[in-house]
PDB file of C-alpha atoms and ligand atoms in Angstrom:
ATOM      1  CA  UNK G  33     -18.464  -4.367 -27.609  1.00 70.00           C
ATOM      2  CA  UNK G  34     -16.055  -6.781 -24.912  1.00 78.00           C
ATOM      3  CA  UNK G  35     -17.444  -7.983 -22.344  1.00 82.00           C
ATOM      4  CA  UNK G  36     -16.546  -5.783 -20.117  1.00 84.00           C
ATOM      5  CA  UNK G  37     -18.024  -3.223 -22.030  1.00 88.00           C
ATOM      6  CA  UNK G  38     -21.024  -4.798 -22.102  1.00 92.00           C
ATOM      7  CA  UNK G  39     -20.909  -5.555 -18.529  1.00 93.00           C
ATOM      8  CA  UNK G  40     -20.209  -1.596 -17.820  1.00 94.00           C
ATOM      9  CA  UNK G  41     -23.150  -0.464 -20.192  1.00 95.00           C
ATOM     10  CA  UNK G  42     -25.443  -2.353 -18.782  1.00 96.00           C
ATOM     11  CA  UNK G  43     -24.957  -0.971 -15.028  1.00 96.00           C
ATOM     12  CA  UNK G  44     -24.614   2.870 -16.484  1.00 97.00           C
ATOM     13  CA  UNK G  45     -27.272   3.308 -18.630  1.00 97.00           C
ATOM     14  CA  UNK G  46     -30.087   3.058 -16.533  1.00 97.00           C
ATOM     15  CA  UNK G  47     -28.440   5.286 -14.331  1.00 97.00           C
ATOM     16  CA  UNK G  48     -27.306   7.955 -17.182  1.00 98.00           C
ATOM     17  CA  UNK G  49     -29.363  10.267 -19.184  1.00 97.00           C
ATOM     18  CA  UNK G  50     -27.870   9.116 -22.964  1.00 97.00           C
ATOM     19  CA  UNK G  51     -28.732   5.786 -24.107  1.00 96.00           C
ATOM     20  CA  UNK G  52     -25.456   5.783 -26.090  1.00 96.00           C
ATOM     21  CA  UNK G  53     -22.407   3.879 -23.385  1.00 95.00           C
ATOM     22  CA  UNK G  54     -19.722   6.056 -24.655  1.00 94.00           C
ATOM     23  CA  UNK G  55     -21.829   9.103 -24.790  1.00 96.00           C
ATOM     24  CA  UNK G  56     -23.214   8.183 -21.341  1.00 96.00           C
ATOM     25  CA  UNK G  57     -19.845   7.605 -19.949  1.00 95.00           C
ATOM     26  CA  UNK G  58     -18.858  11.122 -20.354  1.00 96.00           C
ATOM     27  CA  UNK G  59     -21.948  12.171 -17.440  1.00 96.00           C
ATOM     28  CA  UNK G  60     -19.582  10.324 -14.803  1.00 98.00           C
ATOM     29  CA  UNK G  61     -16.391  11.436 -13.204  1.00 97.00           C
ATOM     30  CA  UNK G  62     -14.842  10.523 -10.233  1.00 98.00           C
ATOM     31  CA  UNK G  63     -15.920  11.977  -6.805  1.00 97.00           C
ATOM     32  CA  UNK G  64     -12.543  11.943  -4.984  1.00 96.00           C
ATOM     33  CA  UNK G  65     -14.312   9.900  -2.560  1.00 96.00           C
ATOM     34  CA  UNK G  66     -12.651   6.508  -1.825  1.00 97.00           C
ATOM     35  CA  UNK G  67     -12.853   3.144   0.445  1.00 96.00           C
ATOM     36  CA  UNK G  68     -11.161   0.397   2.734  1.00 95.00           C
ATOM     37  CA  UNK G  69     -13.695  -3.143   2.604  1.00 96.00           C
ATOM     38  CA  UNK G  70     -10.865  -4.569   4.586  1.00 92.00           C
ATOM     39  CA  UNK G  71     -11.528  -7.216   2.696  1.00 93.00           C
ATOM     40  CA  UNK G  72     -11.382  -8.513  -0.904  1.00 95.00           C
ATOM     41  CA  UNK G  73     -14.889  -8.960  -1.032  1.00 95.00           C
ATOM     42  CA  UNK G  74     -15.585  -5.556  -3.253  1.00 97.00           C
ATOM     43  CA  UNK G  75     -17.156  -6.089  -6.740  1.00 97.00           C
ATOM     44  CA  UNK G  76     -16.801  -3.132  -9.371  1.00 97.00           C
ATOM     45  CA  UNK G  77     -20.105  -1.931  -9.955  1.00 97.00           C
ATOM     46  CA  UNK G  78     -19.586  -0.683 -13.249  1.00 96.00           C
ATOM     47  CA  UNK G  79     -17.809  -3.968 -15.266  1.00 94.00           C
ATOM     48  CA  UNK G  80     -18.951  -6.578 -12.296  1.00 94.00           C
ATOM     49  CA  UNK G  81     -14.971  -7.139 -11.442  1.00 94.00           C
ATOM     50  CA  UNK G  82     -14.791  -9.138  -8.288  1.00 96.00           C
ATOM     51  CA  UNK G  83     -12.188  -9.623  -5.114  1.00 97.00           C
ATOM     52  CA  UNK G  84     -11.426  -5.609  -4.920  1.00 97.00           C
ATOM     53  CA  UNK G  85     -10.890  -4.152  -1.367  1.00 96.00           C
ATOM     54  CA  UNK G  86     -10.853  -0.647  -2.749  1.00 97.00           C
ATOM     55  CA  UNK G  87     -13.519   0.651  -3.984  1.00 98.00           C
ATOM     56  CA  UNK G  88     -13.483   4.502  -5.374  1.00 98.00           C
ATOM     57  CA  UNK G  89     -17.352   6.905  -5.829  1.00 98.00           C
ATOM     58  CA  UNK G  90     -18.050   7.571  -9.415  1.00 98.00           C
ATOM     59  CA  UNK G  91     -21.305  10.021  -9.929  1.00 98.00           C
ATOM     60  CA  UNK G  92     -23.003  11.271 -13.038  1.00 97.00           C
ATOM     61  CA  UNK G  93     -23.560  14.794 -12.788  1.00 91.00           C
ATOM     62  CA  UNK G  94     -27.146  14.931 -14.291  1.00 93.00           C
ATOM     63  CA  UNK G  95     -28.725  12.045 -13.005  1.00 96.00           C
ATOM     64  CA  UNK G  96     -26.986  11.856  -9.507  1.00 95.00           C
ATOM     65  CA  UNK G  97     -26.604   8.130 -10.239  1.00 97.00           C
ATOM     66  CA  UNK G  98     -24.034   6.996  -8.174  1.00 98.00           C
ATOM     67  CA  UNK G  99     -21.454   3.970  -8.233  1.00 98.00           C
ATOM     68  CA  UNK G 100     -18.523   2.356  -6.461  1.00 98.00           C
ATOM     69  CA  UNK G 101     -15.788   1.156  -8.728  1.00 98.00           C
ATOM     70  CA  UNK G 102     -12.345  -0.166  -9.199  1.00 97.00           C
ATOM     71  CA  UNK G 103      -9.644   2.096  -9.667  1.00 97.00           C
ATOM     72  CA  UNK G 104      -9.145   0.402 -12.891  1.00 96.00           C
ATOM     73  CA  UNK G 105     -12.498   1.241 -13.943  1.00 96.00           C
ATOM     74  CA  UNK G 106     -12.019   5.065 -13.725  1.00 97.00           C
ATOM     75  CA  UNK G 107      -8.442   4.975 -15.706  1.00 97.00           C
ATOM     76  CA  UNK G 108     -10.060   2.017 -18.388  1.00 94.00           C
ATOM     77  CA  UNK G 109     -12.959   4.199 -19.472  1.00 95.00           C
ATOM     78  CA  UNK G 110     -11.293   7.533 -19.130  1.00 96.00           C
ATOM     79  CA  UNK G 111     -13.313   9.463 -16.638  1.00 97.00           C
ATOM     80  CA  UNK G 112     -12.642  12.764 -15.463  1.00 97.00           C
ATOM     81  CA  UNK G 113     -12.737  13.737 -12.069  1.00 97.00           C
ATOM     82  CA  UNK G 114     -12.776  16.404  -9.197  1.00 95.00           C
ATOM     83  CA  UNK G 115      -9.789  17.220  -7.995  1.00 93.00           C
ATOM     84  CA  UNK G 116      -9.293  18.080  -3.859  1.00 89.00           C
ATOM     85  CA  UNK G 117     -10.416  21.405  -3.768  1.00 91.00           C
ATOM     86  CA  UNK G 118     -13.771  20.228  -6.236  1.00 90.00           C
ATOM     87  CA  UNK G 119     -12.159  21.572  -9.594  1.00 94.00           C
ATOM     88  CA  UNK G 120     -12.859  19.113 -12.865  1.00 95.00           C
ATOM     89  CA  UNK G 121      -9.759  17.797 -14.181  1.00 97.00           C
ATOM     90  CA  UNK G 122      -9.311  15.854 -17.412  1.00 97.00           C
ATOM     91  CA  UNK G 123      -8.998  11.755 -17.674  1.00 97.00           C
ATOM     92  CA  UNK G 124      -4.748  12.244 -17.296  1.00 98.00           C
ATOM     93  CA  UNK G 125      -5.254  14.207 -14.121  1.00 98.00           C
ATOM     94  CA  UNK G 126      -8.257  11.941 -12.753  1.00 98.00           C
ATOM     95  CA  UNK G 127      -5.500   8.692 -13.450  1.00 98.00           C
ATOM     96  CA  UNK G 128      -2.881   9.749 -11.530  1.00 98.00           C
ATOM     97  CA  UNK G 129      -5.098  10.845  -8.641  1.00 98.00           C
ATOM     98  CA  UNK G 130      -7.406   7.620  -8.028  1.00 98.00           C
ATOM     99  CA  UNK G 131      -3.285   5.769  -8.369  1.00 98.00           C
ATOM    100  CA  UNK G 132      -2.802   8.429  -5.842  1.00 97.00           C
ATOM    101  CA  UNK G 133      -5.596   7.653  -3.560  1.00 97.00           C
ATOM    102  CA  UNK G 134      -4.900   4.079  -3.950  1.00 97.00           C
ATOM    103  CA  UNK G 135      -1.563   4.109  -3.099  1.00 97.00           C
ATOM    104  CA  UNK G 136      -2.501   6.192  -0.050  1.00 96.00           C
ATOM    105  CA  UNK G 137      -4.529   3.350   0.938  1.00 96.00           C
ATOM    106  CA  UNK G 138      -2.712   0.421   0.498  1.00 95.00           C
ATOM    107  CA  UNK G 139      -0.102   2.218   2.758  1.00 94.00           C
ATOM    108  CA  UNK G 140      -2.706   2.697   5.246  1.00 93.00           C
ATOM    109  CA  UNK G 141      -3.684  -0.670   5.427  1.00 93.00           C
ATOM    110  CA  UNK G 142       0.304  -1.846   5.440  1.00 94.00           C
ATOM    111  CA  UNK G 143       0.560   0.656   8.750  1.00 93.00           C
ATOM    112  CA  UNK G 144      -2.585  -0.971  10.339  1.00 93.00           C
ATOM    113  CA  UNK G 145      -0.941  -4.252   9.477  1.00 94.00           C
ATOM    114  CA  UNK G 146       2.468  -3.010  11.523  1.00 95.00           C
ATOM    115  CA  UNK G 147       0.014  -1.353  14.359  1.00 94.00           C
ATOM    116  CA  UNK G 148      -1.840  -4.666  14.871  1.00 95.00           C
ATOM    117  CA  UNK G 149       0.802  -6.812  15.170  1.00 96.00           C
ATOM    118  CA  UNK G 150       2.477  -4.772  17.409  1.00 96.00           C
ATOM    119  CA  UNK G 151      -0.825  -4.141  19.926  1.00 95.00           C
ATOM    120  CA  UNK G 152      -1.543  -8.445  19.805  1.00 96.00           C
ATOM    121  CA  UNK G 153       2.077  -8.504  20.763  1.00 96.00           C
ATOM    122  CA  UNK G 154       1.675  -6.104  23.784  1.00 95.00           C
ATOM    123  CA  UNK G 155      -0.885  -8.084  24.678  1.00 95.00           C
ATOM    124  CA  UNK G 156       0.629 -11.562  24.500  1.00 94.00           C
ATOM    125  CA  UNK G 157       3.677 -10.362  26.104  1.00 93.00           C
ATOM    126  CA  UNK G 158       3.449  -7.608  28.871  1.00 88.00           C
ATOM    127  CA  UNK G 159       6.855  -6.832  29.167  1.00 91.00           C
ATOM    128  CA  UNK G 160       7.274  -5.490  25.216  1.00 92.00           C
ATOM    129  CA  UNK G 161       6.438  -1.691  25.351  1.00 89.00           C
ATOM    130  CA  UNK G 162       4.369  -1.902  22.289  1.00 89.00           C
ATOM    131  CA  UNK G 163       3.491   1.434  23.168  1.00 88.00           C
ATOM    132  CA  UNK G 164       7.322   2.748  22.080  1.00 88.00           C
ATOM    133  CA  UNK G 165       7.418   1.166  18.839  1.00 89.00           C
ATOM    134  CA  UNK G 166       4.210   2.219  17.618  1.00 89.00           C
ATOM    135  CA  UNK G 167       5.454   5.552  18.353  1.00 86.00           C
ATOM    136  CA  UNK G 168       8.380   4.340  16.273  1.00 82.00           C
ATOM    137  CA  UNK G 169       5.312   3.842  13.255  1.00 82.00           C
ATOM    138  CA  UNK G 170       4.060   6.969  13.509  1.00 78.00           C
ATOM    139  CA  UNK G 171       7.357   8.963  13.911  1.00 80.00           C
ATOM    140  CA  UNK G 172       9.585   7.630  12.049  1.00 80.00           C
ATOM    141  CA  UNK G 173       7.759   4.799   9.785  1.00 85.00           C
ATOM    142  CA  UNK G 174      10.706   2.472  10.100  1.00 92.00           C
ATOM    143  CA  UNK G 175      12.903   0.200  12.656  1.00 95.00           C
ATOM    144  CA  UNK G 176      16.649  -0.122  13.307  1.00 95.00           C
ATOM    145  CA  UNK G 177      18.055  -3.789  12.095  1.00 97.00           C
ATOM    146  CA  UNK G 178      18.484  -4.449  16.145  1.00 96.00           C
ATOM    147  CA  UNK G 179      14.405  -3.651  16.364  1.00 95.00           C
ATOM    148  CA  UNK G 180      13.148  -5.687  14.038  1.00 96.00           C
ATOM    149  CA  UNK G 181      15.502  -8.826  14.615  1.00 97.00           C
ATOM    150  CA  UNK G 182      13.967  -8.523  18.129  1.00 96.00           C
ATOM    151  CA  UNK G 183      10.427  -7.468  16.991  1.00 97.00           C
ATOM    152  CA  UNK G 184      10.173 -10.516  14.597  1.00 97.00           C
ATOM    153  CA  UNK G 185      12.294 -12.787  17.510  1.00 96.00           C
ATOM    154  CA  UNK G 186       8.819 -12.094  19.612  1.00 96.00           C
ATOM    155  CA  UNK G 187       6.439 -11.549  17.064  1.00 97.00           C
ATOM    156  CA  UNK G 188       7.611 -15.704  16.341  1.00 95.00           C
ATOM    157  CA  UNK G 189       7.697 -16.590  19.774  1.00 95.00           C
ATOM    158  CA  UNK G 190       4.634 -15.327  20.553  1.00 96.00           C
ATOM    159  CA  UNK G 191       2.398 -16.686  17.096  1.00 95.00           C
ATOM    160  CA  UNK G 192       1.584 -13.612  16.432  1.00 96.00           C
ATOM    161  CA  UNK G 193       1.090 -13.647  12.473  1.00 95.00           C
ATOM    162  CA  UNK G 194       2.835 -10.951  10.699  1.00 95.00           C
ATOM    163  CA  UNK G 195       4.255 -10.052   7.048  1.00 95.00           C
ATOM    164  CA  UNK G 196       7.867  -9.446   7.526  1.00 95.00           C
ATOM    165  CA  UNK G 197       7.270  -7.071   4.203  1.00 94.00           C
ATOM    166  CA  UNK G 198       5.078  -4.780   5.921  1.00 96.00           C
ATOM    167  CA  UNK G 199       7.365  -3.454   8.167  1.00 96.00           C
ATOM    168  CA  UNK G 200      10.237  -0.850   6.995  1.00 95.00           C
ATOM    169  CA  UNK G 201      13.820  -1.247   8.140  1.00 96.00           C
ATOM    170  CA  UNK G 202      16.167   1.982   8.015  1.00 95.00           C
ATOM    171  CA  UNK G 203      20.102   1.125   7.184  1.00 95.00           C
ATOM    172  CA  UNK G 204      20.743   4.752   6.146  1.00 93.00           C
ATOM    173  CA  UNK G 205      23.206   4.914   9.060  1.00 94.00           C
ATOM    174  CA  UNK G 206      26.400   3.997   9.429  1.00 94.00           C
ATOM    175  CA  UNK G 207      25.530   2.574  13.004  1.00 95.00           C
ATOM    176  CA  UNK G 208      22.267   1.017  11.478  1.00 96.00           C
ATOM    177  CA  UNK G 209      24.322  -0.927   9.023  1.00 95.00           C
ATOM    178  CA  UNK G 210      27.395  -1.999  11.624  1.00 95.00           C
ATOM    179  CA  UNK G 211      23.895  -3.475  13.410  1.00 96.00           C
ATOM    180  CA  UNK G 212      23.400  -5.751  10.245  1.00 95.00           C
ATOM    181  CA  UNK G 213      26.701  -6.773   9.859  1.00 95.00           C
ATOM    182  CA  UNK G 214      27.077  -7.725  13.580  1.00 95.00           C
ATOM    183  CA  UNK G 215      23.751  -9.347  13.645  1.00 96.00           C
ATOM    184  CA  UNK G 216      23.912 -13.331  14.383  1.00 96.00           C
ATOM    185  CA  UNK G 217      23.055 -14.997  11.371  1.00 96.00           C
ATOM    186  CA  UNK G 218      19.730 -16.139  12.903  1.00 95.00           C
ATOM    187  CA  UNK G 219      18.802 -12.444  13.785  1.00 96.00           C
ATOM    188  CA  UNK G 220      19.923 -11.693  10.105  1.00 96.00           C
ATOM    189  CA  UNK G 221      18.117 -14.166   8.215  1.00 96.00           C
ATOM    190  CA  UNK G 222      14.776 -13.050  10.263  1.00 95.00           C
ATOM    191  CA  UNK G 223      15.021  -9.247   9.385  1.00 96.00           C
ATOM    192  CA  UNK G 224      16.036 -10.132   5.520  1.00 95.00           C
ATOM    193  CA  UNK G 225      12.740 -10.309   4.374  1.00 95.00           C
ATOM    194  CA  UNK G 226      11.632  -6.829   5.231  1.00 96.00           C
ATOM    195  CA  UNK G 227      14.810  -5.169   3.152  1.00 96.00           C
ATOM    196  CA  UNK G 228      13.757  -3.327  -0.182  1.00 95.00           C
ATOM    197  CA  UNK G 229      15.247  -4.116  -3.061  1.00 95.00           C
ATOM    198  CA  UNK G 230      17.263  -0.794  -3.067  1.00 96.00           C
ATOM    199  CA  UNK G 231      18.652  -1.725   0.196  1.00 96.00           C
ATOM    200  CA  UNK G 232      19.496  -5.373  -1.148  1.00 96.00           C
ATOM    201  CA  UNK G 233      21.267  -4.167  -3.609  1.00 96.00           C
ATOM    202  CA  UNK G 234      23.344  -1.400  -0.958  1.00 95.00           C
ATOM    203  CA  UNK G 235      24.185  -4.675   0.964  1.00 95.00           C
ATOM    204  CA  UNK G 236      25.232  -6.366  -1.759  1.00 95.00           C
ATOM    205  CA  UNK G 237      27.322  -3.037  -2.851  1.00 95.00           C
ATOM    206  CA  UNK G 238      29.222  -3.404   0.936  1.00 94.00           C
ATOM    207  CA  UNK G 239      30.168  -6.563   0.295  1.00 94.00           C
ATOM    208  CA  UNK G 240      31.649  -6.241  -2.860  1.00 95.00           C
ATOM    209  CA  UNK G 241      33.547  -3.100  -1.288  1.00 94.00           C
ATOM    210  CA  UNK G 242      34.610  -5.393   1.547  1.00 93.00           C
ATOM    211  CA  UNK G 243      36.088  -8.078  -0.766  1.00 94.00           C
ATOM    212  CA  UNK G 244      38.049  -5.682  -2.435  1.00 95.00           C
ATOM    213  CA  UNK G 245      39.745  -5.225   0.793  1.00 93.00           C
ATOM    214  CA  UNK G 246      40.108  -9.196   0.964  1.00 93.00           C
ATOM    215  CA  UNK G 247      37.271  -9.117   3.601  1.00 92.00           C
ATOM    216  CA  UNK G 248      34.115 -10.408   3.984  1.00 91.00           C
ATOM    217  CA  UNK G 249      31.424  -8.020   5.554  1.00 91.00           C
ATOM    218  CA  UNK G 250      29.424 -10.599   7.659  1.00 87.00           C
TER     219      UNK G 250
HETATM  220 ZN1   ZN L  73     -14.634  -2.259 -12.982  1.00 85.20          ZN
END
C-alpha cells in the first residue's frame, strides 16, 4: 500500500463494516452533498490531504459512517455516487459530477469575489452605483471593455483589492470591440488582464486583419 492508501484505510475502516480497504471502499459513495470553507483550511478526511476549500460528503451505506473529502478523493478511489434525483450511478458518472459540483463552486466563489469588490467599492465611493453593475453580475455575468476600464480605474483608486481575472469582459460586439480599440492605452492595459485566452487570440486575429489592410488596429 502508498501512503495515501494507508492514510485512507486507516480513517475508513473503523468506520466500514469489512476489514479489507478495497472491499470496504466499495460501502462509500458520494452523497451529492458539497461545501465552501472559504478558506483553504479543509483537510481530506479520508487520505489526510491538507489546504482544500472544498470539501464534498462521502457516506457508507451500512454503517452510516460519514466523511468530508476532496474531490480528488472520490475520483482516486473510484466511488460511486447518488446522482440529483438520489439514483446510484457508477464511479464514471460519480467523476464527472463531483468535477461538476466543483466547478459550480469555484464559479460561485469567483462571483462572490466580483460581488464584493463591487459592494466595498459602493461603499468607498458613493457616487459608483454599485447597485447597477451587480445587476450587470447577475444578468449578464460580464462587462463592456468601457465598464471594466472604469471599474478597475476605481477599484485602483479606491484600494479596493481585486483579481482582474475574476471578472468577465464581453467583446462579442462589434461596438464592444470598437470600445477596445479606442480605449487609451492606460484604460487598455488595465482591462487586459481579465481577457480569456480565446478572446486574446480574437484580438490578436483583428490585428493581423488590420495589417493586411496596412493598418494597425490600436
Ligand atoms: Zn483525500
Amino acid at each position: 500500500m502508498s501512503g495515501w492508501e494507508e492514510r485512507a484505510a486507516a480513517s475508513l475502516l473503523p468506520l466500514s463494516r469489512s476489514p479489507t480497504f478495497w472491499v470496504a471502499l466499495r460501502e462509500w459513495r458520494y452523497t451529492g452533498r458539497f461545501f465552501d470553507l472559504e478558506n483553504t483550511d479543509g483537510t481530506c478526511e479520508l487520505c489526510s490531504q491538507r489546504d482544500l476549500r472544498y470539501h464534498f460528503e462521502i457516506a457508507d451505506r451500512g454503517t452510516r459512517g460519514e466523511l468530508l473529502v476532496g474531490s480528488e478523493c472520490i475520483k482516486r478511489f473510484d466511488l460511486s455516487g447518488l446522482d440529483e434525483e438520489g439514483r446510484e450511478i457508477d464511479a464514471a458518472d460519480t467523476a464527472r459530477l463531483v468535477d461538476r459540483h466543483r466547478r459550480g463552486l469555484v464559479e460561485d466563489a469567483r462571483r462572490q469575489r466580483v460581488m464584493t469588490a463591487l459592494l466595498k467599492l459602493g461603499q468607498a465611493t458613493p457616487d459608483f452605483d454599485a447597485g447597477s453593475f451587480l445587476g450587470y453580475v447577475d444578468d449578464r455575468g460580464a462587462f463592456t471593455p468601457k465598464q471594466l476600464a472604469m471599474i478597475f480605474w476605481r477599484l485602483q483608486g479606491s484600494a479596493v483589492p481585486y483579481r482582474p481575472s475574476d471578472f468577465r469582459l464581453t467583446i462579442r460586439r462589434d461596438r464592444e470591440k470598437a470600445q477596445l480599440r479606442s480605449m487609451p492605452e492606460a484604460a487598455y492595459r488595465r482591462v487586459e488582464p481579465a481577457m480569456t485566452k480565446a478572446q486574446r487570440a480574437t484580438i490578436e486575429r483583428i490585428k493581423v486583419r488590420f495589417a493586411a489592410w496596412g493598418q494597425s488596429w490600436r
